[in-house]
Every structure is written in C-alpha cells, then in structure tokens.
Amino acid sequence: MKPVGRWLFVAGVFFSTWSIAAERKSYRLPAVELKQPIIWDATCKSPEGFGLAFGGQDQRAESGAALTRIEENSEWKSISDSLERDNSSRDAYLKALDAVAAQKRSLAGDRTNFFEGNPRKGVSLSAEWAALTACEQSAEKLGAQPPPRALSPIVYDAKNKLFVLFGGDHLDYLTNDLWTFDPSKTKWTRRNPAKAPPPRANHTLRAAGDGRIVLTGGYTYSSSTDYMGGQYVDLNDGEWTYDLGTDRWSRENDCVDPWSRVYRTGPFLPGFFQDGPAPDRGTSADFLKQVPDNTWVATHPPHLPRLNRDWGSAILDPDRDLILRWSGGHCAHGGTDVLQYHCSTNRWELTAPVEFPLGQLYSNTDYPQGVSFNGRAWITGHTYQNYGYEPTLRKMIFAGQHHFAFLYDPVLGDWSGRLPEKPNGMSYDGCFYTLTNCTTRHGLFVWTEPGQLFRFDPASMSFIEVKTTGEALAHASVDNSTAVYDAKRDRLLLFHKSYGQEHLFDGKFQSVDLKTFEVRTVTPENAPAAAAISYLCQIRYDAGNDLFLAGCTLPPDSTGFRRTPVYDPAQNRWITLHIGGDDPSGKQGRNVSLGMTYDAKRGIFWAVDTDSRVFVLRVNRAAAQIVPLE
C-alpha cells in the first residue's frame, strides 16, 4: 500500500497529519560526534574549488546557530557578520526583529493571563501565535542569509554557477524555503516560486547540470508519544524538480505555500494545553481547601505533557505561583521546553513548540552543549537538581551544562540568556549529575560533587565560591544527596550517602551556617535507624510544621503500610508520619523522577512524577501519628 500524506493548514502554518503505512514506520535519527564544534551542517564545493557551508548548530556560539561559512586555506571561515553588515535591508531587518520581540512579549502576557484564569477579552492565543509566526517570517525574508536550520543539503548548479539550498529542520519546525548563493558576489538570494514541495529535512538534492535541481526524500515529524519512539518519518513522495531559470517547481498541483512551516502536533504544541474549559481559579482554590490532612491527593490537570519527564526535580517560582519542571534527558523527553504548572488553576503550560536534538534524543548522556536556534538551552543527560530559582533575578538558572549556565524567564516563558563561563569547580565531567541547587533568602547556592559550595552573585551575574570553615564539605552524589534550606535557623542542610543501593544512609548530615559558613556534622539521636531511608534527593522543608519531609517511604510495616520518614530539627531525631493517599513515591517507595517542593503561601507540598501527574499534601503534625524511626 502506498502511504498517503495530507497537510492541514492552520493559522499560517502547516501541521503534518500523515497517515503512515506499515512500511513507513517512524524512526530515530543516528547520533553525531559531539566533539566537533558544529553539528548537523551541510557543505558543498564547486568544480572551481569554492567551498560553502551552511547550517547546523555551533555548540559554543551564544546564538547556537552556525550560518554561512566559506573555505579559505582548507579552513572554514564564518562570513555571517559581514553579510549582515552589508545587508541593504539591514534597518528594516532590525525593525522586524524588534517587532518579533514585541509580539513574543504580548503573547507571553496574554498566555499567562489565560492560564491564571484572567483572559483578556477578545484575545485569541492561536491568532497571536499566527501573528508571531508571520512576524518571524517577515524578519527572515529581510535577512542577508537563510534562517538557521539543520540537515539541509547544499548543491552546486554549474550552469548558473550558484549554490542551492532548500528546506531543513529548525528543530521545532520544518521549512521549505529556497535560497541561492552566488560565490562571485558572496551573496544569498531568497527565491520566490509560487509553490514549493512540502517542508522537510535530511533530503537529497542533485544538480542535473542544466539549471534544474532534483529533490527527493527527506523526513517529516511523527509526533510520537511512545516511550523512546521514533520522532521522524520518511516522506517517500517521489521526485521534485526546480528550474532556476523559471523559478518554478514541478508538480505544482502537489505543492504548498513556499514559506511554510510544519510543526509537531498534539502535546508538542502550546495549543494542546489551551483546549477545553478555560482555567478557573475558584475551582482550584476550593479543591485545595478540601485536601485532607496527611494525605497525598492527585490534582488531575486536564492536559498532561508528553513525553515522560524522568531524571529531574521541580522548583517553585513563588513570585508567579508556578512550578517549573525542567526534567528529562537520557531516555526521556529531551526538548528545550521548561514546563510551567499554574498552581492557582491546576493547569500545565507549554510555552513554545517542542524542539528536539535530532539523533541525540534518547541517548544516555550524549546531548549537545549550548543552545538551540531559538536560544534555548539543551537539556543534559539528566537534570536532577542542577537548576534552581534565583530570587533576586526572579529567574531560573540551569547550571548543568559543562561550560555555561543559562537563564530562564518565567515571565516570557522562555530562555533569556547565557551566563559567563562557570568556575572550574562547577565544570567537571558529569557535573549535570551532581550539581545541587538550593534557593535561600540569601540567593541561590550550588553544592558540587568535589565538595565545594558556590553562590550566585546577581551583581556580577556569576557563581562565586563560598569559603567555608570547620569541617570539609561532603561530596554531592548521584541519586543520593540533596541540599535543603532551613529557613528558621538560616542554614543549609546537606544530606548525602554514597552511590548505590548497597550503601546505606548513616542518618547524619552536614549543616552550613549561612551567617558564618561554618560546616559541622549533625548527628540525630537515632541516626542509625535512618539506614531504612532509601532516597535522599527529595528532602524538603515544611516551614509551617518545622519538619524536613523525605520524598520517599519506608519498607512496609506489620500492617503493610509504608510510613514517611521525616527529620525533626527541634528534637534532633528522625521520625515517621502516617501519610496516605496517592503517594507519588510509588509502590517501591522510591521515585528517581519525583519533583517535590514546598509552597509556604499555602502550607502544602507539591509533587510531580515522571508522567507530569501533580499531587498535593498538607501535613498536620498533630494528626500525623508520629512515631520515632527505629
């Protein structure tokens, strides 16, 4: 059976709605060697020896994009700056970029109002997104070179002495624009055929030698939500021919608009989370008031993100009443998107179309460095606790990449910049596993695997090592440590045990006085009993009850019930609470994909699991059936 493809046109963009036959199964792209600075690019050399390269990601560039390069003395030299400087439409181009930024701010504000239950009358978010797309495309048409893209081959036409580039993957969408490069003038020209083949990437271009370019193959998106599913599907839609002389494609009846975009569909698009009844603050507030004490209760948001978000945590943005979930990597979701959960309306928000790192998706730890073409930080092999909320900037900081840390702005719902290169003590192999962030009233602190402490300094926008006194700091450990702020005593508590289930927790931990930075060991009166605590990564402080709740449960007691371990600082002992309900720790009492945070305003805990299900807990100390851990 021959596969049939269809295209759905909505609000100025196209969405792939392919009906996929058995022989057109989705697949995963092969990985690339990440040691090379530029990945996913294309190169071509003319018979006269002129070499042109375009596209791909520059892993060290602040913009993330590798654009136009030419070969000189067997080396590739970027000419992007000179092309932009000599652009005859430069003033109009810069104004168009300003319009894009303004439209993004407008959309972000209206999107927030919608999810907070206060939509602006007469505003359509889909129409605003279409307007943003139109702004972006208007700016792109005024640029001195093609927009960034990946897996977009280049071919040389000997008759017209031009290089030709078509389509490619912007990583959040596919495109089908066509550009030519004249090596004699060192200039790009955007072509304007009336119609063009559907968007694609990783296709084949061949110069026929007579001014015609032959296009075959390529992929579109599958939008698979299967675990480690293939995100790409071969098009197999035959041969297309472009005539440089007439600026026309063959098979015009099968063609689409020549400046189209194809996005992923379903939960990979922001609109998925805007469907159905509008968010309602009153309903959510009533629900939270009725949550019974000492019982985990699932909130059941109407739309859950996909794919699974393993290997991470969750943090609270108290200024905007949001939970920020930046989790995935390894064999889970590998996009750049930070999920925003609106506590006041029980709604997940996806702020931009999902973008994936091509063949690096679902790898163990081999994710790219740097940022995408949209300036969004690539996720690391795991995120664990390598991001945190910085209260002065009121932004999230992601510190898990090897060289740089990055800012995420919840107001824009987008990444907003790269910080100066991290200090050596925070830049080590596998740092994404063990850099442990903790927010305090003094700012954001980071505890490292080598046993150092750093504080983020908003004035210099950099991390500065904290010189501690007293004992040497313990080492942060994968899956087995966390840092918690004790707001009542103004200290950090560092919980730690060696990696591996064969190593048991000794019940002791370190405190760091945030006035003197003295480090000392705290030994609870029943420390040996804490060997039963299996997971230390999600211990969080309940300021209302002055307790440190562990995000795990103990082995079943004589009745089969799993009690919850807690540290009581006033009594300096480990205790257990009877907490029931829909325990997000799972049936085994240990969930390495759990994100737990304490909401001081409401006096509740929030927890998020690998499938983005959300749970709440209100601890009532007096009714929790406290029993010392034995």
XYZ file of C-alpha atoms in Angstrom:
630
model
C 0.000 0.000 0.000
C 1.388 3.389 -0.937
C 1.498 5.768 2.036
C -0.692 8.823 1.750
C 0.257 12.169 3.221
C -2.040 15.071 3.980
C -1.360 18.617 5.077
C -3.524 20.618 7.451
C -3.263 24.397 7.113
C -3.993 26.289 10.319
C -3.316 29.935 11.145
C -0.481 30.417 8.690
C 1.447 27.210 9.378
C 1.182 23.597 8.370
C 0.865 20.574 10.608
C 1.814 17.129 9.436
C -1.205 14.794 9.524
C 0.395 11.832 7.829
C -1.357 8.517 7.574
C 1.584 6.172 7.983
C 1.560 2.742 6.380
C 3.455 -0.195 7.808
C 6.463 0.359 5.541
C 6.718 3.966 6.777
C 7.346 3.428 10.429
C 8.725 6.255 12.480
C 12.411 6.034 13.316
C 15.183 7.660 15.299
C 17.960 9.574 13.598
C 21.580 8.458 14.062
C 23.677 10.310 16.606
C 26.570 12.554 15.598
C 30.025 13.023 17.084
C 29.580 15.820 19.614
C 33.289 16.568 19.915
C 33.090 18.546 16.675
C 32.053 22.153 17.388
C 29.452 22.354 14.598
C 26.899 19.587 14.153
C 24.070 18.915 11.663
C 25.522 21.255 8.996
C 25.961 20.906 5.221
C 28.922 21.654 2.949
C 29.418 21.797 -0.807
C 32.307 22.611 -3.137
C 32.062 23.913 -6.693
C 34.212 22.457 -9.526
C 36.202 25.689 -9.319
C 37.087 24.873 -5.714
C 34.848 27.331 -3.878
C 33.633 25.760 -0.620
C 30.368 26.778 1.033
C 28.969 25.574 4.344
C 25.688 26.479 5.954
C 23.513 25.473 8.850
C 23.922 23.265 11.853
C 24.440 24.134 15.476
C 27.574 25.768 16.805
C 27.790 24.297 20.298
C 29.896 27.161 21.656
C 28.138 30.085 19.946
C 25.866 32.215 22.114
C 23.193 32.165 19.395
C 23.549 28.426 18.821
C 23.421 28.870 15.051
C 26.159 28.105 12.565
C 25.339 30.163 9.478
C 27.342 30.992 6.345
C 30.950 29.806 6.134
C 33.356 29.699 3.223
C 36.507 27.653 2.866
C 39.811 29.509 2.931
C 43.166 27.734 3.100
C 41.440 24.457 3.955
C 39.652 26.050 6.913
C 36.069 27.188 7.313
C 35.598 30.891 7.980
C 32.313 32.466 9.053
C 31.184 35.417 6.941
C 27.839 35.884 8.689
C 28.793 39.164 10.342
C 29.926 40.728 7.097
C 26.814 39.522 5.273
C 24.563 41.087 7.893
C 26.610 44.290 7.989
C 26.357 44.703 4.214
C 22.658 43.830 4.091
C 20.861 46.547 2.107
C 17.723 45.837 4.143
C 19.508 45.935 7.481
C 17.444 48.762 9.038
C 14.181 47.100 8.045
C 15.519 43.762 9.264
C 16.363 45.166 12.709
C 12.924 46.779 12.971
C 11.359 43.462 12.049
C 13.343 41.733 14.820
C 12.037 44.341 17.279
C 8.512 43.531 16.104
C 9.162 39.842 16.757
C 10.339 40.577 20.302
C 7.302 42.782 20.962
C 4.936 40.112 19.671
C 6.603 37.491 21.877
C 6.096 39.688 24.945
C 2.473 40.300 24.036
C 1.793 36.607 23.513
C 3.558 35.695 26.771
C 1.455 38.175 28.736
C -1.831 37.030 27.250
C -0.879 33.389 27.671
C -0.164 33.988 31.361
C -3.474 35.789 31.805
C -5.257 32.848 30.215
C -3.616 30.196 32.392
C -4.093 32.278 35.520
C -7.831 32.402 34.840
C -7.870 36.069 33.804
C -8.034 36.019 29.986
C -8.056 39.337 28.197
C -11.376 39.856 26.457
C -11.319 39.306 22.722
C -7.815 37.784 22.662
C -7.178 34.604 20.674
C -3.925 32.883 21.609
C -3.886 30.918 18.347
C -4.266 34.161 16.394
C -1.440 35.721 18.402
C 0.787 32.744 17.693
C -0.034 33.048 13.982
C 0.881 36.748 14.202
C 4.195 35.842 15.846
C 4.925 33.340 13.080
C 4.143 35.998 10.471
C 6.485 38.448 12.237
C 9.275 35.880 12.302
C 8.847 35.094 8.615
C 8.783 38.769 7.687
C 12.085 39.241 9.505
C 13.588 36.152 7.879
C 12.758 37.457 4.406
C 14.749 40.621 5.129
C 17.821 38.755 6.363
C 21.089 38.608 4.467
C 21.192 34.812 4.671
C 18.825 31.914 5.260
C 17.427 31.384 8.744
C 19.194 28.731 10.861
C 18.484 25.094 10.067
C 19.846 21.574 10.329
C 20.209 18.669 7.890
C 19.655 20.904 4.871
C 21.884 19.802 1.964
C 23.540 22.224 -0.468
C 24.120 21.533 -4.169
C 26.001 23.467 -6.874
C 24.461 24.276 -10.265
C 27.261 24.582 -12.832
C 25.090 26.287 -15.494
C 24.139 29.273 -13.341
C 27.208 28.995 -11.071
C 25.018 29.097 -7.994
C 24.775 27.064 -4.810
C 21.233 25.982 -3.943
C 19.764 25.273 -0.503
C 16.231 24.057 0.179
C 14.309 23.347 3.380
C 15.713 21.934 6.585
C 14.898 21.339 10.219
C 14.700 24.303 12.583
C 14.316 21.610 15.265
C 10.898 22.918 16.308
C 9.590 23.110 12.740
C 10.474 22.061 9.201
C 10.706 24.597 6.397
C 10.567 24.631 2.577
C 12.154 27.934 1.567
C 14.741 28.019 -1.228
C 17.880 30.161 -1.392
C 20.769 30.519 -3.831
C 24.301 31.685 -3.085
C 26.410 33.447 -5.713
C 30.109 32.867 -4.912
C 31.172 35.644 -7.304
C 29.198 38.199 -5.293
C 29.348 36.394 -1.931
C 25.612 36.919 -1.675
C 22.492 34.932 -0.785
C 19.216 35.443 -2.663
C 15.864 34.169 -1.489
C 13.887 32.669 -4.361
C 10.137 33.186 -4.696
C 8.490 30.295 -6.509
C 4.693 30.387 -6.479
C 4.577 26.917 -4.928
C 7.061 24.506 -3.326
C 7.260 20.887 -2.125
C 6.135 20.289 1.468
C 8.682 21.133 4.210
C 11.289 18.500 5.050
C 14.875 17.868 6.142
C 17.640 15.320 5.510
C 16.555 15.134 1.876
C 18.686 14.715 -1.242
C 19.427 17.483 -3.747
C 21.015 16.734 -7.112
C 22.082 19.197 -9.800
C 21.023 17.974 -13.240
C 23.663 20.207 -14.893
C 21.173 22.172 -16.975
C 19.847 24.630 -14.429
C 17.487 22.144 -12.795
C 17.710 20.833 -9.234
C 16.177 17.454 -8.370
C 14.783 16.908 -4.869
C 13.961 13.505 -3.379
C 13.177 12.080 0.044
C 13.618 13.683 3.400
C 11.615 13.322 6.589
C 8.715 14.904 8.383
C 7.801 14.642 12.071
C 5.908 11.686 13.507
C 4.873 13.390 16.795
C 5.203 10.017 18.514
C 4.383 9.883 22.200
C 5.701 6.321 22.556
C 8.480 5.682 25.063
C 11.727 6.293 23.138
C 9.598 6.352 19.978
C 10.872 7.433 16.583
C 10.205 11.113 16.015
C 10.805 11.089 12.248
C 9.074 9.571 9.211
C 10.376 9.307 5.638
C 8.287 11.233 3.131
C 8.861 8.996 0.081
C 6.783 11.376 -2.024
C 8.662 10.978 -5.283
C 10.832 13.349 -7.279
C 10.535 17.126 -7.499
C 12.393 19.355 -9.945
C 13.185 23.035 -9.528
C 14.087 25.183 -12.559
C 16.431 28.014 -11.638
C 15.616 29.867 -14.851
C 11.849 29.985 -14.374
C 11.841 29.852 -10.560
C 9.272 27.059 -10.641
C 8.877 23.626 -9.113
C 7.426 20.687 -10.988
C 4.217 19.023 -9.764
C 2.703 22.379 -8.786
C -0.629 20.699 -8.057
C 1.072 18.814 -5.210
C 2.965 21.847 -3.932
C 2.193 24.082 -0.976
C 2.994 27.655 0.018
C 6.754 28.267 -0.468
C 7.244 29.742 3.006
C 5.564 27.054 5.081
C 6.332 25.502 8.422
C 5.462 22.028 9.638
C 5.280 21.617 13.402
C 4.840 18.592 15.573
C 1.309 18.036 16.778
C -0.666 17.170 19.934
C 1.121 17.672 23.268
C 4.185 19.040 21.443
C 2.300 22.288 20.741
C 1.184 25.027 23.194
C -2.371 24.951 21.857
C -2.885 21.414 23.159
C -2.860 22.769 26.726
C -5.306 25.561 25.909
C -8.109 23.266 24.758
C -11.271 22.627 26.717
C -12.743 24.664 29.575
C -10.844 27.808 30.489
C -8.669 27.681 33.617
C -10.660 28.548 36.741
C -9.018 29.895 39.890
C -12.099 29.433 42.042
C -12.493 25.733 41.321
C -8.822 25.052 42.023
C -8.841 27.082 45.245
C -11.873 25.142 46.501
C -10.154 21.865 45.650
C -7.002 22.764 47.578
C -9.021 23.855 50.636
C -10.685 20.452 50.734
C -7.476 18.399 50.575
C -7.497 16.202 53.697
C -4.576 16.393 56.083
C -1.695 13.927 55.819
C -2.925 12.556 52.508
C -1.352 12.825 49.081
C -4.065 13.815 46.607
C -3.772 13.810 42.822
C -4.919 17.075 41.213
C -5.638 15.640 37.734
C -4.706 18.531 35.409
C -6.870 18.326 32.261
C -3.885 18.014 29.912
C -0.643 16.196 30.730
C 2.633 16.887 28.915
C 4.347 14.193 26.923
C 6.880 12.634 26.725
C 7.843 11.300 30.145
C 9.977 13.719 32.171
C 12.361 11.464 34.062
C 15.571 12.171 35.966
C 14.811 15.592 37.364
C 13.221 17.680 40.050
C 10.740 20.540 40.248
C 11.162 24.024 41.683
C 8.755 26.678 42.861
C 8.592 30.192 41.458
C 6.850 31.840 44.431
C 6.707 35.227 42.736
C 4.431 33.934 39.968
C 2.914 30.931 41.730
C 4.413 28.473 39.251
C 6.090 25.094 39.429
C 8.912 24.907 36.882
C 9.668 21.413 35.626
C 12.926 21.025 33.664
C 13.367 17.321 33.517
C 14.209 14.606 31.038
C 17.300 13.679 29.094
C 18.682 10.133 28.948
C 15.829 8.026 27.501
C 13.083 10.514 28.375
C 11.878 13.812 26.917
C 14.864 15.668 25.515
C 13.397 19.007 24.462
C 14.412 22.508 25.493
C 10.970 23.349 26.871
C 10.501 24.174 30.548
C 7.060 23.121 31.721
C 5.140 25.674 33.780
C 2.437 24.453 36.155
C -0.007 27.095 37.353
C -0.729 26.298 40.997
C -3.771 28.588 41.093
C -5.599 26.871 38.205
C -4.178 23.312 38.080
C -3.018 23.714 34.501
C 0.181 22.781 32.709
C 1.504 25.304 30.225
C 3.824 24.586 27.310
C 5.136 27.952 26.207
C 6.592 27.106 22.785
C 6.570 24.252 20.253
C 8.837 21.412 21.352
C 12.230 21.141 19.698
C 14.386 18.010 19.808
C 18.164 17.478 19.386
C 17.858 15.194 16.341
C 19.883 11.975 16.708
C 20.993 12.807 20.246
C 17.455 12.335 21.540
C 17.128 9.326 23.897
C 20.893 8.940 24.184
C 22.250 8.215 27.641
C 24.345 11.325 28.245
C 25.285 12.489 24.721
C 23.178 15.617 24.464
C 24.529 18.729 22.706
C 26.092 21.618 24.535
C 24.932 25.178 24.085
C 21.576 26.347 22.819
C 19.155 25.666 20.001
C 18.464 28.046 17.106
C 15.879 29.698 19.364
C 18.495 30.362 22.028
C 17.062 27.684 24.329
C 19.420 25.580 26.435
C 19.716 21.929 25.534
C 18.846 19.548 28.307
C 21.674 17.456 29.722
C 21.742 13.666 30.048
C 19.778 14.177 33.274
C 18.770 17.361 35.070
C 18.339 16.022 38.607
C 18.908 19.115 40.802
C 21.151 21.165 38.513
C 18.685 24.053 38.204
C 17.168 26.368 40.779
C 15.229 29.581 41.328
C 17.270 32.763 41.816
C 15.149 35.101 43.985
C 16.876 38.391 43.126
C 16.656 37.970 39.368
C 13.355 36.106 39.768
C 14.528 33.672 37.118
C 15.524 30.033 36.932
C 19.194 29.178 36.480
C 20.235 25.959 34.763
C 23.838 25.088 35.610
C 24.111 21.515 34.347
C 25.987 22.030 31.090
C 29.744 21.698 31.220
C 30.836 25.227 30.323
C 27.951 27.646 30.810
C 24.840 28.267 32.870
C 21.631 29.664 31.391
C 18.734 31.864 32.491
C 15.066 31.012 32.079
C 12.497 33.809 32.435
C 9.049 32.609 33.576
C 7.512 35.944 32.510
C 8.451 35.313 28.879
C 8.115 31.574 29.286
C 11.449 31.278 27.507
C 15.197 31.118 27.945
C 16.693 34.591 28.210
C 20.456 34.336 28.052
C 23.740 32.629 28.749
C 25.815 33.459 31.826
C 29.611 33.844 31.892
C 31.607 30.628 31.832
C 31.229 28.695 35.049
C 34.125 28.437 37.526
C 36.269 25.318 37.284
C 34.798 23.865 40.445
C 31.392 23.666 38.762
C 32.711 22.450 35.388
C 33.648 18.816 35.638
C 32.760 15.645 33.771
C 29.273 14.561 34.691
C 28.542 17.807 36.532
C 24.911 17.576 35.430
C 24.519 14.542 37.689
C 25.598 16.193 40.913
C 25.404 19.999 40.793
C 22.809 20.526 43.513
C 20.940 23.843 43.588
C 19.172 25.262 46.618
C 17.285 28.554 46.947
C 17.650 30.568 50.160
C 16.815 34.062 51.314
C 20.446 34.888 50.507
C 20.168 33.695 46.919
C 20.916 30.516 45.024
C 23.600 28.117 46.298
C 25.173 25.204 44.418
C 26.804 22.202 46.090
C 29.186 20.122 43.963
C 30.410 16.566 43.715
C 34.015 17.573 44.623
C 32.671 19.117 47.827
C 32.566 22.847 47.154
C 29.863 25.446 47.689
C 29.097 28.302 45.288
C 26.667 31.198 45.488
C 25.220 33.029 42.511
C 26.072 36.738 42.610
C 23.450 38.803 40.716
C 25.738 41.839 40.587
C 28.399 40.063 38.535
C 25.953 37.520 37.075
C 28.366 34.747 38.009
C 28.938 31.986 40.542
C 31.380 32.718 43.362
C 32.895 30.056 45.596
C 31.925 30.247 49.239
C 34.865 29.778 51.596
C 33.561 27.576 54.379
C 35.113 26.932 57.780
C 35.006 23.973 60.124
C 34.652 20.532 58.553
C 35.294 19.770 54.913
C 32.119 19.641 52.862
C 30.783 16.240 51.890
C 30.551 15.249 48.247
C 27.250 15.501 46.395
C 26.329 12.113 44.953
C 24.186 10.908 42.039
C 20.698 9.847 43.195
C 21.776 10.069 46.819
C 22.056 13.648 48.032
C 20.267 16.958 48.315
C 20.647 20.436 49.808
C 17.757 21.931 51.795
C 17.315 25.412 53.253
C 16.304 25.562 56.909
C 14.625 28.984 56.882
C 14.024 29.042 60.657
C 17.717 28.564 61.500
C 19.166 30.158 58.370
C 21.312 27.209 57.425
C 21.786 24.733 54.615
C 21.415 21.056 55.385
C 23.375 18.702 53.135
C 22.098 15.116 53.085
C 24.346 12.548 51.471
C 25.235 8.903 51.125
C 27.454 7.017 48.681
C 26.048 5.989 45.318
C 24.359 2.602 45.065
C 21.689 0.733 46.983
C 24.343 -1.343 48.744
C 25.426 1.804 50.615
C 23.088 2.704 53.461
C 22.414 6.156 54.868
C 24.044 6.633 58.264
C 21.440 9.187 59.345
C 23.953 12.003 59.725
C 24.203 15.137 57.593
C 26.020 18.436 57.487
C 24.786 21.937 58.245
C 26.232 25.140 56.793
C 25.544 28.262 58.838
C 24.749 30.961 56.258
C 25.996 33.745 58.519
C 29.420 32.268 59.309
C 29.609 29.470 56.693
C 30.776 27.095 59.360
C 30.262 23.446 58.429
C 29.510 20.848 61.049
C 28.020 17.368 61.203
C 24.566 16.932 62.701
C 24.009 13.575 64.395
C 20.351 12.895 65.220
C 19.793 10.916 68.415
C 18.562 7.889 66.409
C 20.827 8.301 63.385
C 21.458 4.538 62.780
C 17.734 3.956 62.284
C 17.832 6.200 59.185
C 19.531 3.386 57.268
C 15.994 2.473 56.180
C 15.654 5.710 54.201
C 16.232 4.724 50.581
C 16.182 8.071 48.762
C 17.722 11.379 49.800
C 17.235 13.567 46.701
C 13.826 14.989 47.617
C 14.024 16.083 51.246
C 12.129 19.370 51.576
C 11.494 21.731 54.476
C 7.962 22.304 55.776
C 8.278 25.726 57.415
C 4.802 25.588 58.935
C 5.494 22.359 60.823
C 9.272 22.807 61.181
C 9.882 19.384 59.636
C 12.015 18.002 56.811
C 9.894 15.624 54.759
C 11.631 12.946 52.701
C 10.234 12.260 49.239
C 10.170 8.504 49.765
C 8.557 5.915 52.006
C 9.925 3.220 54.290
C 9.547 -0.530 53.833
C 6.043 -1.747 54.781
C 5.295 -2.085 58.487
C 3.445 -5.019 60.075
C 0.167 -3.779 58.576
C 1.665 -3.388 55.108
C 1.658 0.422 55.314
C 4.629 2.475 54.157
C 5.281 5.329 56.560
C 7.097 8.505 55.537
C 10.482 9.412 57.101
C 10.916 12.941 58.435
C 13.668 14.805 60.250
C 12.518 16.802 63.277
C 15.115 19.556 63.890
C 13.626 20.697 67.193
C 14.081 17.227 68.681
C 17.095 16.384 66.505
C 15.724 12.982 65.621
C 14.300 11.022 62.734
C 10.594 10.311 62.974
C 7.940 8.780 60.751
C 4.485 10.067 59.784
C 1.357 8.225 58.698
C 0.762 9.791 55.270
C -1.620 8.040 52.937
C -3.318 8.673 49.628
C -1.857 8.682 46.128
C 1.782 8.534 47.179
C 3.946 9.896 44.315
C 6.909 7.864 45.592
C 5.305 4.827 44.027
C 4.791 1.265 45.163
C 8.517 0.758 45.805
C 8.780 3.885 47.945
C 11.453 5.443 45.739
C 10.937 7.527 42.594
C 14.064 9.000 40.972
C 11.851 11.130 38.716
C 9.988 12.774 41.586
C 9.958 16.554 41.845
C 8.804 17.851 45.232
C 8.612 21.394 46.534
C 7.061 23.228 49.479
C 4.584 26.055 48.966
C 4.889 28.303 52.016
C 1.994 30.525 50.957
C -0.476 27.634 51.060
C 1.368 25.458 53.579
C 1.366 22.453 51.250
C 3.756 20.240 49.364
C 3.510 19.815 45.616
C 4.946 16.776 43.857
C 5.266 15.907 40.178
C 6.050 12.460 38.807
C 7.586 11.181 35.577
C 4.279 11.444 33.697
C 3.702 15.028 34.901
C 0.919 13.984 37.233
C 0.620 16.502 40.074
C -0.002 15.708 43.754
C -0.562 17.863 46.840
C -0.046 17.172 50.542
C -0.902 19.174 53.648
C 0.888 17.922 56.737
C -0.917 18.212 60.063
C 1.748 17.391 62.589
C -0.668 16.825 65.453
C -2.676 14.261 63.498
C 0.179 12.531 61.693
C 0.625 9.686 64.223
C 4.284 10.489 64.856
C 6.485 7.517 65.659
C 10.284 7.727 66.145
C 12.229 5.956 63.441
C 13.631 2.755 64.860
